[in-house]
N, CA and C atoms as an extended XYZ file, in Angstrom:
324
Properties=species:S:1:pos:R:3:atomname:S:1:resname:S:1:resid:I:1 pbc="F F F"
N       -49.215      -99.394      -92.753 N   MET     1
C       -49.774      -99.125      -94.104 CA  MET     1
C       -49.824     -100.482      -94.784 C   MET     1
N       -50.921     -100.581      -95.589 N   ALA     2
C       -51.120     -101.804      -96.445 CA  ALA     2
C       -51.657     -101.403      -97.736 C   ALA     2
N       -51.182     -102.081      -98.888 N   GLU     3
C       -51.679     -101.787     -100.165 CA  GLU     3
C       -52.150     -102.949     -100.722 C   GLU     3
N       -53.136     -102.895     -101.543 N   VAL     4
C       -53.754     -103.996     -102.199 CA  VAL     4
C       -53.957     -103.764     -103.760 C   VAL     4
N       -53.766     -104.846     -104.440 N   ALA     5
C       -53.884     -104.665     -105.881 CA  ALA     5
C       -55.166     -105.408     -106.451 C   ALA     5
N       -55.683     -106.142     -105.656 N   SER     6
C       -56.967     -106.861     -106.070 CA  SER     6
C       -57.838     -107.158     -104.894 C   SER     6
N       -59.127     -107.348     -105.111 N   LEU     7
C       -60.162     -107.496     -104.071 CA  LEU     7
C       -59.739     -108.747     -103.279 C   LEU     7
N       -59.146     -109.796     -103.811 N   GLN     8
C       -58.648     -110.948     -103.112 CA  GLN     8
C       -57.707     -110.621     -102.120 C   GLN     8
N       -56.902     -109.554     -102.223 N   GLU     9
C       -55.895     -109.188     -101.312 CA  GLU     9
C       -56.475     -108.432     -100.016 C   GLU     9
N       -57.666     -107.940     -100.168 N   VAL    10
C       -58.212     -107.104      -99.105 CA  VAL    10
C       -58.317     -107.790      -97.744 C   VAL    10
N       -58.909     -108.988      -97.715 N   ALA    11
C       -59.094     -109.698      -96.437 CA  ALA    11
C       -57.679     -110.147      -95.774 C   ALA    11
N       -56.827     -110.712      -96.608 N   PRO    12
C       -55.486     -111.000      -96.134 CA  PRO    12
C       -54.752     -109.969      -95.614 C   PRO    12
N       -54.764     -108.776      -96.264 N   GLN    13
C       -53.960     -107.610      -95.772 CA  GLN    13
C       -54.589     -107.046      -94.571 C   GLN    13
N       -55.851     -107.180      -94.535 N   PHE    14
C       -56.661     -106.611      -93.134 CA  PHE    14
C       -56.225     -107.637      -92.033 C   PHE    14
N       -56.198     -108.890      -92.253 N   ARG    15
C       -55.795     -109.813      -91.080 CA  ARG    15
C       -54.357     -109.629      -90.630 C   ARG    15
N       -53.515     -109.274      -91.656 N   THR    16
C       -52.232     -109.051      -91.300 CA  THR    16
C       -52.004     -107.709      -90.574 C   THR    16
N       -52.757     -106.726      -90.861 N   LEU    17
C       -52.721     -105.469      -90.098 CA  LEU    17
C       -53.225     -105.825      -88.660 C   LEU    17
N       -54.097     -106.637      -88.354 N   LEU    18
C       -54.581     -106.953      -87.075 CA  LEU    18
C       -53.575     -107.750      -86.454 C   LEU    18
N       -53.142     -108.871      -86.937 N   ARG    19
C       -52.394     -109.830      -86.278 CA  ARG    19
C       -50.894     -109.306      -86.128 C   ARG    19
N       -50.312     -108.811      -87.057 N   ASP    20
C       -48.919     -108.558      -86.904 CA  ASP    20
C       -48.520     -107.059      -86.595 C   ASP    20
N       -49.616     -106.205      -86.749 N   HIS    21
C       -49.188     -104.685      -86.446 CA  HIS    21
C       -50.034     -104.092      -85.414 C   HIS    21
N       -51.017     -104.863      -84.741 N   GLN    22
C       -51.802     -104.348      -83.693 CA  GLN    22
C       -52.486     -103.121      -84.001 C   GLN    22
N       -53.013     -102.904      -85.176 N   VAL    23
C       -53.496     -101.658      -85.696 CA  VAL    23
C       -54.814     -101.297      -84.851 C   VAL    23
N       -54.992     -100.066      -84.360 N   GLU    24
C       -56.083      -99.626      -83.542 CA  GLU    24
C       -57.088      -98.919      -84.269 C   GLU    24
N       -56.770      -98.499      -85.469 N   ALA    25
C       -57.776      -97.596      -86.278 CA  ALA    25
C       -57.360      -97.892      -87.657 C   ALA    25
N       -58.369      -97.789      -88.634 N   LEU    26
C       -58.189      -97.925      -90.013 CA  LEU    26
C       -58.489      -96.611      -90.666 C   LEU    26
N       -57.551      -95.996      -91.482 N   TRP    27
C       -57.639      -94.793      -92.156 CA  TRP    27
C       -57.624      -95.077      -93.656 C   TRP    27
N       -58.790      -94.916      -94.368 N   VAL    28
C       -58.673      -95.099      -95.768 CA  VAL    28
C       -58.390      -93.802      -96.462 C   VAL    28
N       -57.384      -93.630      -97.127 N   LEU    29
C       -57.218      -92.248      -97.735 CA  LEU    29
C       -57.852      -91.839      -98.909 C   LEU    29
N       -58.220      -92.801      -99.700 N   GLU    30
C       -58.937      -92.491     -100.874 CA  GLU    30
C       -59.823      -93.630     -101.376 C   GLU    30
N       -60.982      -93.277     -101.993 N   GLU    31
C       -61.893      -94.405     -102.387 CA  GLU    31
C       -61.838      -94.650     -103.945 C   GLU    31
N       -60.888      -94.263     -104.540 N   SER    32
C       -60.812      -94.512     -105.984 CA  SER    32
C       -60.197      -95.975     -106.269 C   SER    32
N       -60.411      -96.475     -107.414 N   GLY    33
C       -59.933      -97.851     -107.691 CA  GLY    33
C       -60.539      -98.851     -106.816 C   GLY    33
N       -59.919      -99.856     -106.395 N   LEU    34
C       -60.213     -100.946     -105.599 CA  LEU    34
C       -61.097     -100.588     -104.425 C   LEU    34
N       -60.636      -99.519     -103.635 N   LEU    35
C       -61.346      -99.291     -102.340 CA  LEU    35
C       -62.654      -98.475     -102.686 C   LEU    35
N       -62.908      -98.126     -103.994 N   GLY    36
C       -64.177      -97.561     -104.304 CA  GLY    36
C       -65.270      -98.560     -104.585 C   GLY    36
N       -64.858      -99.788     -104.637 N   GLN    37
C       -65.782     -100.892     -104.868 CA  GLN    37
C       -66.546     -101.294     -103.530 C   GLN    37
N       -67.838     -101.437     -103.704 N   ALA    38
C       -68.772     -101.600     -102.588 CA  ALA    38
C       -68.328     -102.878     -101.745 C   ALA    38
N       -67.864     -103.978     -102.332 N   ALA    39
C       -67.386     -105.117     -101.628 CA  ALA    39
C       -66.319     -104.833     -100.787 C   ALA    39
N       -65.264     -104.094     -101.166 N   ALA    40
C       -64.186     -103.763     -100.391 CA  ALA    40
C       -64.449     -102.849      -99.288 C   ALA    40
N       -65.264     -101.811      -99.494 N   ARG    41
C       -65.766     -101.019      -98.577 CA  ARG    41
C       -66.539     -101.701      -97.460 C   ARG    41
N       -67.447     -102.506      -97.897 N   SER    42
C       -68.242     -103.312      -96.936 CA  SER    42
C       -67.493     -104.201      -96.079 C   SER    42
N       -66.501     -104.860      -96.685 N   PHE    43
C       -65.701     -105.811      -95.933 CA  PHE    43
C       -64.883     -105.021      -94.808 C   PHE    43
N       -64.364     -103.889      -95.233 N   LEU    44
C       -63.356     -103.116      -94.272 CA  LEU    44
C       -64.160     -102.574      -93.193 C   LEU    44
N       -65.293     -102.004      -93.480 N   ILE    45
C       -66.215     -101.378      -92.414 CA  ILE    45
C       -66.663     -102.454      -91.500 C   ILE    45
N       -67.199     -103.581      -91.998 N   LYS    46
C       -67.675     -104.632      -91.113 CA  LYS    46
C       -66.635     -105.129      -90.172 C   LYS    46
N       -65.656     -105.508      -90.812 N   ASN    47
C       -64.467     -106.271      -90.017 CA  ASN    47
C       -63.799     -105.308      -89.023 C   ASN    47
N       -63.480     -104.158      -89.584 N   ALA    48
C       -62.847     -103.126      -88.683 CA  ALA    48
C       -63.755     -102.845      -87.362 C   ALA    48
N       -65.078     -102.633      -87.640 N   THR    49
C       -66.038     -102.342      -86.519 CA  THR    49
C       -66.017     -103.564      -85.588 C   THR    49
N       -66.141     -104.726      -86.061 N   GLN    50
C       -66.119     -106.037      -85.327 CA  GLN    50
C       -64.866     -106.136      -84.473 C   GLN    50
N       -63.842     -105.707      -84.983 N   ALA    51
C       -62.436     -105.580      -84.155 CA  ALA    51
C       -62.395     -104.507      -83.337 C   ALA    51
N       -63.454     -103.676      -83.254 N   GLY    52
C       -63.353     -102.439      -82.305 CA  GLY    52
C       -62.430     -101.387      -82.933 C   GLY    52
N       -62.143     -101.376      -84.198 N   MET    53
C       -61.391     -100.356      -84.722 CA  MET    53
C       -62.186      -99.332      -85.457 C   MET    53
N       -62.122      -98.055      -85.210 N   PRO    54
C       -62.830      -96.931      -85.823 CA  PRO    54
C       -62.262      -96.854      -87.250 C   PRO    54
N       -63.171      -96.576      -88.280 N   VAL    55
C       -62.704      -96.395      -89.641 CA  VAL    55
C       -62.764      -94.925      -89.865 C   VAL    55
N       -61.646      -94.406      -90.260 N   PHE    56
C       -61.654      -92.968      -90.821 CA  PHE    56
C       -61.670      -93.007      -92.307 C   PHE    56
N       -62.652      -92.493      -92.947 N   ALA    57
C       -63.091      -92.753      -94.277 CA  ALA    57
C       -62.860      -91.569      -95.164 C   ALA    57
N       -62.805      -91.924      -96.404 N   PRO    58
C       -62.549      -90.790      -97.528 CA  PRO    58
C       -63.840      -89.980      -97.850 C   PRO    58
N       -64.941      -90.490      -97.328 N   SER    59
C       -66.244      -89.758      -97.875 CA  SER    59
C       -67.305      -90.157      -96.984 C   SER    59
N       -68.458      -89.356      -97.173 N   GLU    60
C       -69.608      -89.578      -96.258 CA  GLU    60
C       -70.402      -90.867      -96.899 C   GLU    60
N       -70.040      -91.386      -98.035 N   THR    61
C       -70.722      -92.549      -98.488 CA  THR    61
C       -70.267      -93.748      -97.505 C   THR    61
N       -68.908      -93.755      -97.037 N   TRP    62
C       -68.526      -94.670      -96.101 CA  TRP    62
C       -69.247      -94.547      -94.709 C   TRP    62
N       -69.443      -93.248      -94.323 N   LEU    63
C       -70.237      -92.994      -93.037 CA  LEU    63
C       -71.377      -93.692      -93.101 C   LEU    63
N       -72.211      -93.436      -94.197 N   LYS    64
C       -73.623      -94.029      -94.256 CA  LYS    64
C       -73.649      -95.441      -94.280 C   LYS    64
N       -72.439      -96.118      -94.442 N   GLU    65
C       -72.362      -97.565      -94.431 CA  GLU    65
C       -71.751      -98.109      -93.270 C   GLU    65
N       -71.423      -97.155      -92.229 N   GLY    66
C       -70.918      -97.649      -91.019 CA  GLY    66
C       -69.641      -97.239      -90.521 C   GLY    66
N       -68.816      -96.425      -91.269 N   ALA    67
C       -67.626      -95.864      -90.926 CA  ALA    67
C       -67.812      -94.805      -89.789 C   ALA    67
N       -66.715      -94.415      -89.053 N   CYS    68
C       -66.843      -93.591      -87.915 CA  CYS    68
C       -66.718      -92.126      -88.227 C   CYS    68
N       -65.631      -91.829      -89.094 N   VAL    69
C       -65.332      -90.368      -89.230 CA  VAL    69
C       -64.890      -90.135      -90.635 C   VAL    69
N       -65.178      -88.910      -91.224 N   THR    70
C       -64.636      -88.407      -92.435 CA  THR    70
C       -64.474      -86.937      -92.206 C   THR    70
N       -64.222      -86.270      -93.301 N   TRP    71
C       -64.081      -84.862      -93.161 CA  TRP    71
C       -64.678      -84.179      -94.407 C   TRP    71
N       -64.797      -82.947      -94.300 N   ARG    72
C       -65.350      -82.163      -95.362 CA  ARG    72
C       -64.717      -80.714      -95.261 C   ARG    72
N       -64.388      -80.120      -96.410 N   LYS    73
C       -63.995      -78.759      -96.435 CA  LYS    73
C       -65.134      -77.743      -96.672 C   LYS    73
N       -65.245      -76.895      -95.860 N   ASP    74
C       -66.271      -75.770      -96.112 CA  ASP    74
C       -65.627      -74.385      -96.107 C   ASP    74
N       -66.518      -73.395      -96.148 N   ALA    75
C       -65.926      -72.017      -96.250 CA  ALA    75
C       -65.053      -71.682      -94.929 C   ALA    75
N       -65.352      -72.355      -93.904 N   GLU    76
C       -64.531      -72.043      -92.622 CA  GLU    76
C       -63.360      -72.909      -92.461 C   GLU    76
N       -63.238      -73.903      -93.421 N   GLY    77
C       -61.956      -74.697      -93.311 CA  GLY    77
C       -62.343      -76.147      -93.196 C   GLY    77
N       -61.483      -77.049      -92.474 N   ILE    78
C       -61.837      -78.487      -92.388 CA  ILE    78
C       -62.916      -78.745      -91.229 C   ILE    78
N       -63.819      -79.603      -91.588 N   ARG    79
C       -64.792      -80.101      -90.467 CA  ARG    79
C       -64.798      -81.614      -90.460 C   ARG    79
N       -64.728      -82.084      -89.098 N   LEU    80
C       -64.870      -83.492      -88.953 CA  LEU    80
C       -66.484      -83.859      -89.147 C   LEU    80
N       -66.677      -85.006      -89.835 N   VAL    81
C       -67.941      -85.466      -89.881 CA  VAL    81
C       -68.053      -86.778      -89.257 C   VAL    81
N       -68.896      -86.994      -88.208 N   VAL    82
C       -68.933      -88.157      -87.312 CA  VAL    82
C       -70.147      -88.887      -87.529 C   VAL    82
N       -70.056      -90.175      -87.713 N   ASN    83
C       -71.186      -90.996      -87.588 CA  ASN    83
C       -71.587      -91.205      -86.104 C   ASN    83
N       -72.591      -90.584      -85.500 N   LYS    84
C       -72.800      -90.580      -84.081 CA  LYS    84
C       -73.053      -91.784      -83.635 C   LYS    84
N       -73.862      -92.782      -84.134 N   ALA    85
C       -74.152      -94.019      -83.708 CA  ALA    85
C       -72.865      -94.878      -83.470 C   ALA    85
N       -72.109      -94.869      -84.593 N   VAL    86
C       -70.801      -95.692      -84.430 CA  VAL    86
C       -69.878      -95.126      -83.380 C   VAL    86
N       -69.673      -93.782      -83.335 N   ALA    87
C       -68.797      -93.254      -82.368 CA  ALA    87
C       -69.323      -93.626      -80.890 C   ALA    87
N       -70.694      -93.458      -80.742 N   GLU    88
C       -71.212      -93.813      -79.235 CA  GLU    88
C       -70.889      -95.316      -79.052 C   GLU    88
N       -71.158      -96.144      -80.048 N   ALA    89
C       -71.030      -97.561      -79.820 CA  ALA    89
C       -69.541      -97.908      -79.505 C   ALA    89
N       -68.526      -97.241      -79.988 N   MET    90
C       -67.138      -97.427      -79.790 CA  MET    90
C       -66.615      -96.642      -78.661 C   MET    90
N       -67.374      -95.912      -78.064 N   GLY    91
C       -67.126      -95.019      -76.838 CA  GLY    91
C       -66.118      -93.879      -77.262 C   GLY    91
N       -66.286      -93.341      -78.463 N   ILE    92
C       -65.314      -92.182      -78.953 CA  ILE    92
C       -66.107      -90.992      -78.641 C   ILE    92
N       -65.385      -90.097      -78.091 N   THR    93
C       -66.002      -88.730      -77.833 CA  THR    93
C       -65.109      -87.692      -78.515 C   THR    93
N       -65.635      -86.675      -78.855 N   ILE    94
C       -64.996      -85.489      -79.577 CA  ILE    94
C       -64.656      -84.517      -78.374 C   ILE    94
N       -63.572      -84.029      -78.085 N   PRO    95
C       -63.225      -83.112      -77.191 CA  PRO    95
C       -63.981      -81.894      -77.245 C   PRO    95
N       -64.436      -81.091      -76.288 N   ALA    96
C       -65.254      -79.914      -76.475 CA  ALA    96
C       -64.610      -78.904      -77.349 C   ALA    96
N       -63.352      -78.680      -77.277 N   LYS    97
C       -62.804      -77.766      -78.064 CA  LYS    97
C       -62.723      -77.987      -79.557 C   LYS    97
N       -63.165      -79.136      -80.049 N   TYR    98
C       -63.285      -79.359      -81.458 CA  TYR    98
C       -64.708      -79.546      -81.752 C   TYR    98
N       -65.616      -79.472      -80.889 N   GLN    99
C       -67.044      -79.710      -81.305 CA  GLN    99
C       -67.616      -78.715      -82.240 C   GLN    99
N       -66.979      -77.446      -82.216 N   ASP   100
C       -67.601      -76.360      -83.165 CA  ASP   100
C       -67.124      -76.683      -84.536 C   ASP   100
N       -66.164      -77.447      -84.744 N   ARG   101
C       -65.730      -77.864      -86.149 CA  ARG   101
C       -66.073      -79.287      -86.457 C   ARG   101
N       -67.030      -79.875      -85.803 N   THR   102
C       -67.491      -81.156      -85.998 CA  THR   102
C       -68.940      -81.232      -86.213 C   THR   102
N       -69.395      -82.069      -87.438 N   ALA   103
C       -70.811      -82.328      -87.737 CA  ALA   103
C       -71.017      -83.811      -87.211 C   ALA   103
N       -72.150      -84.118      -86.505 N   PHE   104
C       -72.511      -85.246      -86.129 CA  PHE   104
C       -73.749      -85.764      -86.976 C   PHE   104
N       -73.581      -86.813      -87.714 N   LEU   105
C       -74.591      -87.311      -88.465 CA  LEU   105
C       -75.169      -88.483      -87.833 C   LEU   105
N       -76.502      -88.305      -87.678 N   ALA   106
C       -77.217      -89.509      -86.920 CA  ALA   106
C       -77.651      -90.598      -88.073 C   ALA   106
N       -76.963      -91.688      -87.813 N   MET   107
C       -77.142      -92.773      -88.747 CA  MET   107
C       -77.803      -93.978      -88.104 C   MET   107
N       -78.568      -94.783      -88.882 N   ASN   108
C       -79.212      -95.956      -88.276 CA  ASN   108
C       -78.348      -97.032      -88.282 C   ASN   108
């Protein structure tokens, strides 16, 4: 887990996660405040993807910019929303038993 208080802390904290903690995925819990800013979002998506780390995002806005997975709540419960292009590029597959609760968005 990493916390940042300013935009200038995003890059150093990200590098620390990679270097010192061998993080394999990035899960952004919420997009309010600092992480709601386009610069932070863009940096995290770009650098995590380049490092081969899927980004689990707080909204579909992140998916449209290149994150891998988010979720949405509908009448039937929780549904995964997957950026199909990113998932395929990273070799991520959704097991068959979860596919009925998964929406695949085709992103460019």
